[in-house]
Short mmCIF file of C-alpha atoms in Angstrom, two decimals:
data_model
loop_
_atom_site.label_atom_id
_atom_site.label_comp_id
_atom_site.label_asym_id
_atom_site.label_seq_id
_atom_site.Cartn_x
_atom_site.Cartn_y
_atom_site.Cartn_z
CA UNK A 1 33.11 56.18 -55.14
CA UNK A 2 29.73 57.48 -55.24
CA UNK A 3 28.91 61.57 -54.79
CA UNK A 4 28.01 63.07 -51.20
CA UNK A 5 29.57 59.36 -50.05
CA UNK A 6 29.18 59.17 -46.14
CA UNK A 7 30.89 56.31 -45.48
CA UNK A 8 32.65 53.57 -47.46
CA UNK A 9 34.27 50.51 -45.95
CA UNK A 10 35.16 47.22 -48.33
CA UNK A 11 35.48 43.71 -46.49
CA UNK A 12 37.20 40.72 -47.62
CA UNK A 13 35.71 37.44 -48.13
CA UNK A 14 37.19 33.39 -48.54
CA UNK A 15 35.75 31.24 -50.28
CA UNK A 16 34.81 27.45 -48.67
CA UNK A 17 35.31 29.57 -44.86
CA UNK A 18 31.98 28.49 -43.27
CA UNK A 19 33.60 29.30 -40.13
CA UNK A 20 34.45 33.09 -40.70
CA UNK A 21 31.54 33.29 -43.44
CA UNK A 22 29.07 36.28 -42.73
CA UNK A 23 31.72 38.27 -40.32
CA UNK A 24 31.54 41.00 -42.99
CA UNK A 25 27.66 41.33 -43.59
CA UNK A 26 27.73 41.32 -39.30
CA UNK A 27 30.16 44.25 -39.51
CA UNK A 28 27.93 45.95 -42.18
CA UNK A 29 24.63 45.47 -40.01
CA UNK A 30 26.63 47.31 -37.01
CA UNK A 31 27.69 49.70 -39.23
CA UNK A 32 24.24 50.86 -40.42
CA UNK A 33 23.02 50.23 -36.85
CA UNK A 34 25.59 52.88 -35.89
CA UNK A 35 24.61 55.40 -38.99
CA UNK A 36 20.65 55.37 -37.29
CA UNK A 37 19.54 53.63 -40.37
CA UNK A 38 15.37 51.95 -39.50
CA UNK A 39 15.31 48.83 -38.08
CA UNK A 40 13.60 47.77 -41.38
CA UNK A 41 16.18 49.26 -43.34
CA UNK A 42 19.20 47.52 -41.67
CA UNK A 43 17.67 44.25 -41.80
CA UNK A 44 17.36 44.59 -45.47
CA UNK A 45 20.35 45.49 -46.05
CA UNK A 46 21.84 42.48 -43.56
CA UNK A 47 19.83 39.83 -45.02
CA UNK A 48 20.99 40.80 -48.40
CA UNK A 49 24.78 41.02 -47.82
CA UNK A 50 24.78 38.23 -46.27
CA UNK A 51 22.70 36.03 -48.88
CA UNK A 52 25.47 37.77 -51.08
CA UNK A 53 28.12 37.03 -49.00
CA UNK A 54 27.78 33.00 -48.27
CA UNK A 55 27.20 32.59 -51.80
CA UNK A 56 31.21 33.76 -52.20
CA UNK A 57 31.58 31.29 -49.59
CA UNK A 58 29.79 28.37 -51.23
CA UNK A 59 31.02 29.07 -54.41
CA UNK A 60 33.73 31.45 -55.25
CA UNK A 61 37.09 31.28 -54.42
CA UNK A 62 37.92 35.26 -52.81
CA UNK A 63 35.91 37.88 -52.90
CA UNK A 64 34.38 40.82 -51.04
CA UNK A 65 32.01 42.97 -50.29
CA UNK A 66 32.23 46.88 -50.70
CA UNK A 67 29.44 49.03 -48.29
CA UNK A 68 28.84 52.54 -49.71
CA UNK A 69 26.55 55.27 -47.86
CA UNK A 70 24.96 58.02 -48.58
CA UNK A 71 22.34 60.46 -47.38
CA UNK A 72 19.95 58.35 -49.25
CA UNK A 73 20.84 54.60 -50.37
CA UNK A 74 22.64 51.86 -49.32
CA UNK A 75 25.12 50.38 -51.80
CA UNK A 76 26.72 47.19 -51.51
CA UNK A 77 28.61 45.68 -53.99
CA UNK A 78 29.66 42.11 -54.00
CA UNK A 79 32.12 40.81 -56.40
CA UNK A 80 34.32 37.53 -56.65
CA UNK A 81 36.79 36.02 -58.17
CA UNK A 82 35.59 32.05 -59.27
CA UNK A 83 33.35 29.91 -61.52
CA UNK A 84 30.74 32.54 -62.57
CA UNK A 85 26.93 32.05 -63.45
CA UNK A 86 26.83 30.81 -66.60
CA UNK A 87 22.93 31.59 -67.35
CA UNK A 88 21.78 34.04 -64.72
CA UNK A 89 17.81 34.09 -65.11
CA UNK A 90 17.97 30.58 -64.57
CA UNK A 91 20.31 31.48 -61.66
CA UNK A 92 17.75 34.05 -60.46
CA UNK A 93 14.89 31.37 -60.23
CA UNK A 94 13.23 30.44 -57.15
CA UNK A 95 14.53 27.24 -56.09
CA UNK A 96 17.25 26.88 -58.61
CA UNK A 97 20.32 25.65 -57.14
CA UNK A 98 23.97 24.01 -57.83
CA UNK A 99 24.86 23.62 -54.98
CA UNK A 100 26.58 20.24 -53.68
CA UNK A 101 25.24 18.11 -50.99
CA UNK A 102 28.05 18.94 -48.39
CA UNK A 103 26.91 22.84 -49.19
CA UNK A 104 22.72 21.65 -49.05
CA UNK A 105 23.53 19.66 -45.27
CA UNK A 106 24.50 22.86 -44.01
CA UNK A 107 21.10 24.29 -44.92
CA UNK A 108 22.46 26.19 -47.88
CA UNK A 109 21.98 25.83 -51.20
CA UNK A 110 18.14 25.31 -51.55
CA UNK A 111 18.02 28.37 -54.38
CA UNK A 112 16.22 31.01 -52.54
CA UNK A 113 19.89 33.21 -51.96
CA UNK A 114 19.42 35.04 -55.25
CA UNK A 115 15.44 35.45 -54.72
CA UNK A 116 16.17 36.96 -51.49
CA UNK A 117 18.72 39.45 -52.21
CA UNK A 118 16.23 40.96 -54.68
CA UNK A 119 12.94 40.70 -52.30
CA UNK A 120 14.92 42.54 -49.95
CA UNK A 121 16.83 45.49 -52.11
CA UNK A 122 15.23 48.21 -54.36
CA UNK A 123 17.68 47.48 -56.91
CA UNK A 124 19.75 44.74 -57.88
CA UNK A 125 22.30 44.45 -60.65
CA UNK A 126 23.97 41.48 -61.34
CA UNK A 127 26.26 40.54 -63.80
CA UNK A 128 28.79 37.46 -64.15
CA UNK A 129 31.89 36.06 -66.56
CA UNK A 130 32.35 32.73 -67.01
CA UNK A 131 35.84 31.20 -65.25
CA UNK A 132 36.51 34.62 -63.57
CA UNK A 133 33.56 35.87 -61.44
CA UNK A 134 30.35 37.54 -60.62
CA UNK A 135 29.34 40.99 -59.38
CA UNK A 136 25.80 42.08 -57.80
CA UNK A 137 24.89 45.21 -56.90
CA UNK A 138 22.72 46.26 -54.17
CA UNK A 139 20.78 48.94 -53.50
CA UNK A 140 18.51 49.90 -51.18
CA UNK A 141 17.25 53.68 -50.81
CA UNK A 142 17.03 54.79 -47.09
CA UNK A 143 13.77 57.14 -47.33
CA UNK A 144 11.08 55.58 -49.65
CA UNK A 145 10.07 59.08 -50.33
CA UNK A 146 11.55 60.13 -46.84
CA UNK A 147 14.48 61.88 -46.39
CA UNK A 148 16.38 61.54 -43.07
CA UNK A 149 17.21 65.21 -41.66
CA UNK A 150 19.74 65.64 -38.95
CA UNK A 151 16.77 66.29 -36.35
CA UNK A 152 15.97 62.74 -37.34
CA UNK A 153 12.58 64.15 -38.58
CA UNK A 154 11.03 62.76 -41.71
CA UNK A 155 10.79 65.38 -44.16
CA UNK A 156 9.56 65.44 -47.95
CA UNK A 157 12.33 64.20 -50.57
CA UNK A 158 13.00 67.44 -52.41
CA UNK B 1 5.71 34.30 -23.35
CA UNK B 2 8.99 34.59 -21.95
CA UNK B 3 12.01 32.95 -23.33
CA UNK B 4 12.79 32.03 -19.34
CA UNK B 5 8.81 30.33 -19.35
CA UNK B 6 9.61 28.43 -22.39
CA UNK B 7 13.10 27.28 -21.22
CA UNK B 8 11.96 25.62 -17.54
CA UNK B 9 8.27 24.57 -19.57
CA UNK B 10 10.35 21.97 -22.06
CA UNK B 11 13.56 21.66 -19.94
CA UNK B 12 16.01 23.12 -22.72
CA UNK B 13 19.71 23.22 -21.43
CA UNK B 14 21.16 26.26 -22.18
CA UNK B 15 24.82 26.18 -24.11
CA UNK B 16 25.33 29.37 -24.25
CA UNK B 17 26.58 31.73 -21.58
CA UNK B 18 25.99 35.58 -21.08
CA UNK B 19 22.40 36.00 -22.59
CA UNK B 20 19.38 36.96 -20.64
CA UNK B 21 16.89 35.16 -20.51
CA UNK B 22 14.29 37.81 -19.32
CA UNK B 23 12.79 38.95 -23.62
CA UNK B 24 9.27 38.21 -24.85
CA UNK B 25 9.59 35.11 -27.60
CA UNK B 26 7.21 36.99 -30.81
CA UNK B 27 6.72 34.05 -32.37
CA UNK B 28 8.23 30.70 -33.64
CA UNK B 29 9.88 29.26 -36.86
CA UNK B 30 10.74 25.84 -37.82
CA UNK B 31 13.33 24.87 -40.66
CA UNK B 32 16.89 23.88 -41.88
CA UNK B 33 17.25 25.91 -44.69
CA UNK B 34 18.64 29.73 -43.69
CA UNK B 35 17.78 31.03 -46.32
CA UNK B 36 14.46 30.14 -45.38
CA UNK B 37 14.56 31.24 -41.87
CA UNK B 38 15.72 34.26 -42.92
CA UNK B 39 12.88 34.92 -45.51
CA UNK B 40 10.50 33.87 -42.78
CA UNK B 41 11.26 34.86 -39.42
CA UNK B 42 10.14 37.81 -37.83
CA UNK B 43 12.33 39.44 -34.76
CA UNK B 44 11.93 37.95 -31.75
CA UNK B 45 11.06 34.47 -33.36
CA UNK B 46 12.63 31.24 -31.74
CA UNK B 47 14.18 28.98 -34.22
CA UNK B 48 13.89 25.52 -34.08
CA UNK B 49 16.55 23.38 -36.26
CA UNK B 50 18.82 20.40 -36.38
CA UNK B 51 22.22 22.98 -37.65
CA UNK B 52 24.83 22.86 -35.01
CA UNK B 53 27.34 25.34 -36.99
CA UNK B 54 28.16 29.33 -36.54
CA UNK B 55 26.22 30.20 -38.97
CA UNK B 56 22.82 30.11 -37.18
CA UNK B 57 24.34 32.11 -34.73
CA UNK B 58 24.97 35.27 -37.88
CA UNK B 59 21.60 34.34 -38.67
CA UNK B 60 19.85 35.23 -36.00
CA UNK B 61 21.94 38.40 -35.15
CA UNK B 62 21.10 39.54 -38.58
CA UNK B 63 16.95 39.01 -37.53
CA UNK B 64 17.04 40.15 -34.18
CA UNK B 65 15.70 36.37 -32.82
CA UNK B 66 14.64 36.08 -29.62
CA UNK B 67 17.04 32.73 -29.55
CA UNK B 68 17.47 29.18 -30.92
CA UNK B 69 16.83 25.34 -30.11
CA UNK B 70 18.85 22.45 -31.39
CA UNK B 71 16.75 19.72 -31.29
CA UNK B 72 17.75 15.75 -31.45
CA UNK B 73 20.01 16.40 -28.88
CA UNK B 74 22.31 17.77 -31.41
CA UNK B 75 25.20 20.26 -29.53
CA UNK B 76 26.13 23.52 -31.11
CA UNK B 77 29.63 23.50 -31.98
CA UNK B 78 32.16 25.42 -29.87
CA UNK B 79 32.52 28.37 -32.94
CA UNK B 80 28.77 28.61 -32.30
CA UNK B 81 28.86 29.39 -29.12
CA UNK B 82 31.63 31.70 -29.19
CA UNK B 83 29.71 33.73 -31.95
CA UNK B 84 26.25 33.81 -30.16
CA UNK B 85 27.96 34.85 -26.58
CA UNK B 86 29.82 37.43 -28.67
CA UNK B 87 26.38 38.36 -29.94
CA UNK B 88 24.31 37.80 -26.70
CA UNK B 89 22.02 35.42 -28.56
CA UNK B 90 20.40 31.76 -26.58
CA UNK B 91 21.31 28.82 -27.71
CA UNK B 92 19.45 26.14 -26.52
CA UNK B 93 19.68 21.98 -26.59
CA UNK B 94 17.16 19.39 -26.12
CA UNK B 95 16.47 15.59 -26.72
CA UNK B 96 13.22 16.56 -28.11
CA UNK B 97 12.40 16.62 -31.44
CA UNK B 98 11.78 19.76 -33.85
CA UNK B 99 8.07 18.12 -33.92
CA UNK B 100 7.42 17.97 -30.20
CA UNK B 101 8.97 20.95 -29.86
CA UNK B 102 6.82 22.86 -31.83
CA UNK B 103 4.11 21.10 -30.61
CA UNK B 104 4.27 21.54 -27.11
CA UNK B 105 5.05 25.19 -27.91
CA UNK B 106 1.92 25.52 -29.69
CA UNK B 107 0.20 23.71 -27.25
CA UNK B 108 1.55 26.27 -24.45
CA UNK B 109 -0.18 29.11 -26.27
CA UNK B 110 2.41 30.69 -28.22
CA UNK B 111 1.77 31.68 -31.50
CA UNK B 112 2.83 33.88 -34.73
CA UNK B 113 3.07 37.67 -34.20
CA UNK B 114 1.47 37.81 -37.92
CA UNK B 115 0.69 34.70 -39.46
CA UNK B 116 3.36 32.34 -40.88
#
């Protein structure tokens, strides 16, 4: 748990559920909607949970996501249990994919998920074992040198 | 342009229930890879694509589209619809394809907020 927390909420997530897959990042995107986050900021933070979050669905077996808030940053930390990445720059490259055809017709797997978690967050961590799973870490700051008061008034980051 | 304009001006049948059609349409993307769309598409953005399964519906809740259209006379399947009335979002089916539909939406005067 991270100091001055203001909310924290994990979700569970299936792997292969196509169906069910992105419920959680939906529930996260209401969740900042509710908090007041910026438009800008929650669709960030959606676009990378859910990148995150079908690529448990694609390729891990269980997993889930875990959304942290605090006066000033978004976490969300997304961790499974399954194959791993076994070389993650290559992983992290712009059009590099593994994915299998059945996971490509669905209009997934074209190796922009990784790419696009990291366009849209100010940090990302990411970190993987081989045969028992990967975790990424998101983070994206709420102020860019703005701190939200309770008037709702930007003010200077002290 | 109005999503209602666009929907009489190419025919689209609607599939889902429960969404207005009364919005301004921002803008227009056209592709079958999400990840894609959701690098690419702006809020308010119609989406045209051949994907028939819930997932477009979570994508465009997570951009704010203005709606989508299934093109090749493709039909969204039932989980679809039940997400995007749940989330208020159009879904929309024609016999056109995504070429003519993007080109009679051009051709209408719609274009790109911002360039794509």
């Amino acid at each position: 748990m991270i100091a001055e927390t203001v909310f924290n909420q994990g979700f569970e997530v299936e792997g292969g559920d196509f169906v069910r897959g992105g419920e959680a990042s939906c529930r996260i995107l209401e969740i900042l909607k509710e908090l007041a986050f910026p438009p800008s900021i929650v669709r960030r933070a959606g676009i990378a949970a859910y990148e995150a979050e079908m690529n448990i669905v694609m390729y891990a077996d269980d997993g889930g996501l875990e959304l942290t808030v605090t006066p000033d940053r978004i976490v969300i930390v997304v961790a499974d249990r399954g194959q791993g990445i076994p070389d993650i720059e290559l992983a992290m490259r712009d059009g590099y994919s593994t994915a299998t055809d059945e996971i490509r017709e669905m209009g997934f797997g074209a190796g922009m998920g990784l790419p696009n978690i990291k366009k849209n967050s100010d940090e990302m961590k990411i970190s993987s074992t081989l045969g028992e799973g990967t975790r990424v870490e998101i983070v994206i700051k709420a102020n860019h040198g703005e701190v939200r008061c309770e008037d709702s008034r930007p003010c200077a980051e002290s | 342009m109005r999503l209602s304009q666009i929907a009489d001006a190419l025919e689209l049948e609607m599939c889902t229930t429960n969404c207005s059609l009364d919005c301004e349409v921002t803008g227009c993307y056209v592709s079958d890879i999400l990840s894609d769309v959701m690098a690419n598409s702006k809020e308010g953005y119609l989406w045209i694509t051949i994907h028939i399964h819930p997932n477009i519906a979570a994508v465009s809740e997570f951009l704010a589209l203005g709606g989508v259209i299934v093109v090749n006379g493709r039909r969204p399947q039932p989980e679809t619809l039940e997400k995007a009335n749940e989330h208020k979002i159009p879904i929309f089916t024609t016999k056109l394809s995504a070429y003519e539909v993007a080109g009679r939406l051009y051709g209408s005067g719609l274009r790109c907020q911002k360039e794509c």
